[in-house]
mmCIF file of C-alpha atoms in Angstrom:
data_model
loop_
_atom_site.group_PDB
_atom_site.id
_atom_site.type_symbol
_atom_site.label_atom_id
_atom_site.label_comp_id
_atom_site.label_asym_id
_atom_site.label_seq_id
_atom_site.Cartn_x
_atom_site.Cartn_y
_atom_site.Cartn_z
ATOM 1 C CA GLN A 26 0.000 0.000 0.000
ATOM 2 C CA ALA A 27 1.364 3.414 -0.978
ATOM 3 C CA MET A 28 1.876 5.994 1.736
ATOM 4 C CA SER A 29 -0.460 8.970 1.516
ATOM 5 C CA ILE A 30 1.258 12.331 1.146
ATOM 6 C CA ASP A 31 -1.425 14.214 3.040
ATOM 7 C CA ASN A 32 0.930 15.308 5.826
ATOM 8 C CA ILE A 33 3.986 17.284 4.731
ATOM 9 C CA LEU A 34 6.267 19.282 6.996
ATOM 10 C CA LEU A 35 8.556 21.975 5.588
ATOM 11 C CA VAL A 36 11.504 22.634 7.893
ATOM 12 C CA THR A 37 13.646 25.703 7.218
ATOM 13 C CA ARG A 38 15.443 28.339 9.269
ATOM 14 C CA ASP A 39 12.114 30.224 9.189
ATOM 15 C CA GLY A 40 10.536 27.455 11.259
ATOM 16 C CA TRP A 41 8.389 24.353 10.925
ATOM 17 C CA ARG A 42 5.285 24.513 8.710
ATOM 18 C CA GLN A 43 2.790 21.719 8.163
ATOM 19 C CA LEU A 44 0.696 21.153 5.063
ATOM 20 C CA SER A 45 -2.170 18.869 5.970
ATOM 21 C CA GLY A 46 -5.677 18.652 4.555
ATOM 22 C CA GLY A 47 -4.863 21.423 2.080
ATOM 23 C CA ALA A 48 -4.020 23.966 4.819
ATOM 24 C CA MET A 49 -0.596 25.331 5.782
ATOM 25 C CA SER A 50 0.082 26.121 9.437
ATOM 26 C CA ASP A 51 3.022 26.801 11.737
ATOM 27 C CA VAL A 52 3.925 23.987 14.140
ATOM 28 C CA ALA A 53 6.297 23.841 17.085
ATOM 29 C CA PRO A 54 9.742 22.414 16.208
ATOM 30 C CA TRP A 55 10.314 18.705 16.748
ATOM 31 C CA PRO A 56 6.613 17.781 17.150
ATOM 32 C CA VAL A 57 5.267 14.344 18.026
ATOM 33 C CA LEU A 58 3.458 13.317 14.849
ATOM 34 C CA ASP A 59 0.165 11.433 14.911
ATOM 35 C CA ALA A 60 0.184 10.410 11.225
ATOM 36 C CA PRO A 61 2.667 9.369 8.530
ATOM 37 C CA ALA A 62 4.646 12.358 7.253
ATOM 38 C CA ILE A 63 7.139 13.523 4.694
ATOM 39 C CA VAL A 64 9.547 16.106 6.075
ATOM 40 C CA VAL A 65 11.150 18.328 3.430
ATOM 41 C CA THR A 66 14.119 20.212 4.874
ATOM 42 C CA ASP A 67 16.982 22.426 3.762
ATOM 43 C CA PHE A 68 18.761 21.531 7.040
ATOM 44 C CA GLU A 69 18.615 25.182 8.143
ATOM 45 C CA GLU A 70 20.073 26.474 4.866
ATOM 46 C CA ALA A 71 22.938 23.958 4.778
ATOM 47 C CA PRO A 72 25.083 24.677 1.725
ATOM 48 C CA MET A 73 24.026 22.959 -1.500
ATOM 49 C CA GLY A 74 26.383 22.858 -4.424
ATOM 50 C CA SER A 75 27.917 21.128 -7.384
ATOM 51 C CA TYR A 76 31.593 20.154 -7.567
ATOM 52 C CA ARG A 77 33.682 18.647 -10.348
ATOM 53 C CA PHE A 78 36.548 16.324 -9.492
ATOM 54 C CA ASP A 79 39.364 15.107 -11.718
ATOM 55 C CA GLY A 80 39.537 11.364 -11.238
ATOM 56 C CA GLY A 81 37.893 9.795 -8.240
ATOM 57 C CA LYS A 82 35.283 7.085 -7.955
ATOM 58 C CA PRO A 83 31.558 7.744 -7.416
ATOM 59 C CA ALA A 84 31.712 5.575 -4.266
ATOM 60 C CA TYR A 85 34.017 8.191 -2.688
ATOM 61 C CA ALA A 86 31.983 11.233 -3.773
ATOM 62 C CA ALA A 87 30.801 12.145 -0.242
ATOM 63 C CA ALA A 88 34.370 12.080 1.125
ATOM 64 C CA LEU A 89 35.636 14.183 -1.791
ATOM 65 C CA VAL A 90 32.836 16.734 -1.253
ATOM 66 C CA GLU A 91 33.479 16.931 2.500
ATOM 67 C CA LYS A 92 37.212 17.518 1.961
ATOM 68 C CA ARG A 93 36.590 20.324 -0.546
ATOM 69 C CA ALA A 94 33.793 21.889 1.529
ATOM 70 C CA ARG A 95 36.114 21.968 4.554
ATOM 71 C CA ALA A 96 38.939 23.481 2.456
ATOM 72 C CA GLU A 97 36.532 26.170 1.160
ATOM 73 C CA GLY A 98 35.324 26.960 4.682
ATOM 74 C CA LEU A 99 31.735 25.800 4.085
ATOM 75 C CA THR A 100 31.935 23.651 7.196
ATOM 76 C CA ASP A 101 34.116 24.020 10.237
ATOM 77 C CA GLY A 102 32.699 21.228 12.380
ATOM 78 C CA ALA A 103 31.658 17.662 11.727
ATOM 79 C CA ALA A 104 29.445 17.348 8.654
ATOM 80 C CA HIS A 105 27.336 14.774 6.866
ATOM 81 C CA VAL A 106 27.389 15.042 3.075
ATOM 82 C CA VAL A 107 24.178 14.082 1.292
ATOM 83 C CA VAL A 108 25.004 13.345 -2.352
ATOM 84 C CA HIS A 109 21.865 13.871 -4.428
ATOM 85 C CA ARG A 110 23.424 13.128 -7.815
ATOM 86 C CA VAL A 111 26.773 11.904 -9.179
ATOM 87 C CA VAL A 112 27.579 11.832 -12.883
ATOM 88 C CA SER A 113 30.681 10.864 -14.799
ATOM 89 C CA VAL A 114 32.236 13.706 -16.727
ATOM 90 C CA ARG A 115 35.311 13.657 -18.917
ATOM 91 C CA GLY A 116 38.224 12.591 -16.731
ATOM 92 C CA GLY A 117 36.289 12.534 -13.478
ATOM 93 C CA LEU A 118 32.975 13.037 -11.796
ATOM 94 C CA GLN A 119 30.557 15.751 -10.785
ATOM 95 C CA THR A 120 28.309 15.911 -7.740
ATOM 96 C CA PHE A 121 25.205 17.752 -6.611
ATOM 97 C CA HIS A 122 25.115 17.667 -2.833
ATOM 98 C CA THR A 123 24.212 19.250 0.511
ATOM 99 C CA VAL A 124 26.752 19.627 3.340
ATOM 100 C CA VAL A 125 24.733 19.250 6.564
ATOM 101 C CA PRO A 126 26.099 20.023 10.036
ATOM 102 C CA LEU A 127 26.406 16.573 11.633
ATOM 103 C CA GLU A 128 24.607 17.574 14.831
ATOM 104 C CA PHE A 129 21.505 18.751 12.920
ATOM 105 C CA TRP A 130 21.590 15.676 10.653
ATOM 106 C CA GLN A 131 21.709 13.326 13.641
ATOM 107 C CA ARG A 132 18.975 15.196 15.526
ATOM 108 C CA MET A 133 16.657 15.123 12.479
ATOM 109 C CA LEU A 134 17.152 11.393 11.908
ATOM 110 C CA GLN A 135 16.762 10.567 15.605
ATOM 111 C CA TRP A 136 13.545 12.620 15.795
ATOM 112 C CA SER A 137 12.231 10.924 12.634
ATOM 113 C CA ALA A 138 12.993 7.450 13.995
ATOM 114 C CA GLN A 139 11.119 8.211 17.244
ATOM 115 C CA GLN A 140 7.812 8.926 15.477
ATOM 116 C CA HIS A 141 5.050 6.346 15.891
ATOM 117 C CA ASP A 142 4.346 6.132 12.151
ATOM 118 C CA HIS A 143 6.350 6.470 8.936
ATOM 119 C CA CYS A 144 8.332 9.719 8.860
ATOM 120 C CA ILE A 145 10.451 10.188 5.748
ATOM 121 C CA VAL A 146 13.085 12.945 5.740
ATOM 122 C CA LEU A 147 13.492 14.363 2.229
ATOM 123 C CA PRO A 148 16.412 16.765 1.710
ATOM 124 C CA LEU A 149 15.428 19.818 -0.327
ATOM 125 C CA GLY A 150 18.298 19.089 -2.748
ATOM 126 C CA ALA A 151 16.932 15.592 -3.411
ATOM 127 C CA LEU A 152 13.504 17.066 -4.171
ATOM 128 C CA LEU A 153 15.110 19.686 -6.430
ATOM 129 C CA ALA A 154 17.022 17.061 -8.463
ATOM 130 C CA ALA A 155 14.389 14.283 -8.483
ATOM 131 C CA GLY A 156 13.476 13.254 -12.007
ATOM 132 C CA VAL A 157 15.488 16.028 -13.679
ATOM 133 C CA GLY A 158 17.162 14.457 -16.695
ATOM 134 C CA THR A 159 19.433 15.746 -19.431
ATOM 135 C CA GLY A 160 17.989 18.845 -21.041
ATOM 136 C CA HIS A 161 15.696 19.610 -18.116
ATOM 137 C CA ALA A 162 15.786 21.814 -15.032
ATOM 138 C CA ARG A 163 13.782 22.740 -11.959
ATOM 139 C CA MET A 164 13.538 25.891 -9.878
ATOM 140 C CA LEU A 165 12.379 25.745 -6.274
ATOM 141 C CA ARG A 166 11.805 28.338 -3.562
ATOM 142 C CA ALA A 167 12.516 27.825 0.148
ATOM 143 C CA GLY A 168 11.940 30.963 2.195
ATOM 144 C CA ARG A 169 13.720 33.830 0.427
ATOM 145 C CA THR A 170 16.093 31.490 -1.433
ATOM 146 C CA LEU A 171 15.493 30.350 -5.005
ATOM 147 C CA HIS A 172 17.357 27.221 -6.110
ATOM 148 C CA PHE A 173 17.969 26.050 -9.689
ATOM 149 C CA PHE A 174 19.116 22.570 -10.715
ATOM 150 C CA GLY A 175 19.541 21.342 -14.264
ATOM 151 C CA GLU A 176 21.368 18.739 -16.255
ATOM 152 C CA SER A 177 22.853 19.033 -19.732
ATOM 153 C CA LYS A 178 25.303 17.028 -21.782
ATOM 154 C CA ALA A 179 28.014 19.192 -20.169
ATOM 155 C CA GLY A 180 27.029 18.038 -16.667
ATOM 156 C CA LEU A 181 25.084 19.221 -13.642
ATOM 157 C CA HIS A 182 24.169 22.856 -13.049
ATOM 158 C CA TYR A 183 23.239 24.412 -9.706
ATOM 159 C CA GLN A 184 22.690 28.066 -8.806
ATOM 160 C CA SER A 185 20.863 29.872 -6.042
ATOM 161 C CA THR A 186 19.969 33.447 -5.196
ATOM 162 C CA ASN A 187 18.230 35.206 -2.333
ATOM 163 C CA ALA A 188 15.286 37.547 -2.789
ATOM 164 C CA MET A 189 15.628 40.892 -0.997
ATOM 165 C CA GLY A 190 12.230 40.379 0.645
ATOM 166 C CA ARG A 191 9.153 38.189 0.484
ATOM 167 C CA GLY A 192 6.998 40.359 -1.773
ATOM 168 C CA THR A 193 6.018 39.415 -5.317
ATOM 169 C CA ASP A 194 8.307 42.078 -6.848
ATOM 170 C CA ASP A 195 11.279 40.813 -4.795
ATOM 171 C CA LEU A 196 10.664 37.211 -5.857
ATOM 172 C CA GLN A 197 10.215 38.174 -9.516
ATOM 173 C CA ALA A 198 13.510 40.097 -9.395
ATOM 174 C CA ALA A 199 15.227 37.034 -7.901
ATOM 175 C CA VAL A 200 13.770 34.813 -10.642
ATOM 176 C CA ARG A 201 15.176 37.205 -13.275
ATOM 177 C CA VAL A 202 18.623 37.128 -11.607
ATOM 178 C CA LEU A 203 18.614 33.335 -11.347
ATOM 179 C CA SER A 204 17.381 32.953 -14.935
ATOM 180 C CA GLY A 205 20.211 35.190 -16.128
ATOM 181 C CA GLN A 206 22.808 33.230 -14.131
ATOM 182 C CA THR A 207 21.623 29.884 -15.427
ATOM 183 C CA ARG A 208 21.126 30.854 -19.051
#
């Protein structure tokens, strides 16, 4: 039997929001859930990105990403790398990933495991990349941040931009900026 997707939680730095029965509402962080749920999270704006590596095996992609992220100062403490996509490119590989602070990653998975019913944690990056094949792309908004992911014959493409505010004009300006960057 397929799980119903009638209970979705969106977890961002802005807080916890629940979409259930067609209505969106704020909920207290780390709630005790009374129904199956899908939890979509950006891990409090953990850095998403795409790296190219010369050489390297796909099996070691997470370790390669963590090493580069640490060298670039994207993480200073322990981190868990979620690799959403790995593709072979000429002479190496390319990743699309999220670098999650280990403490937040562990807390989210522990909380999920303690729920009485199914509770699936879906990283925002995984949702962004899901089903996007060569020649296609997807744009997604989380809070004030717009994310773009696409795939072409040249590889994976990721960009993001922040809107100045939450108004329609601010979001439209951010879409124009992101469209220009990705073109």
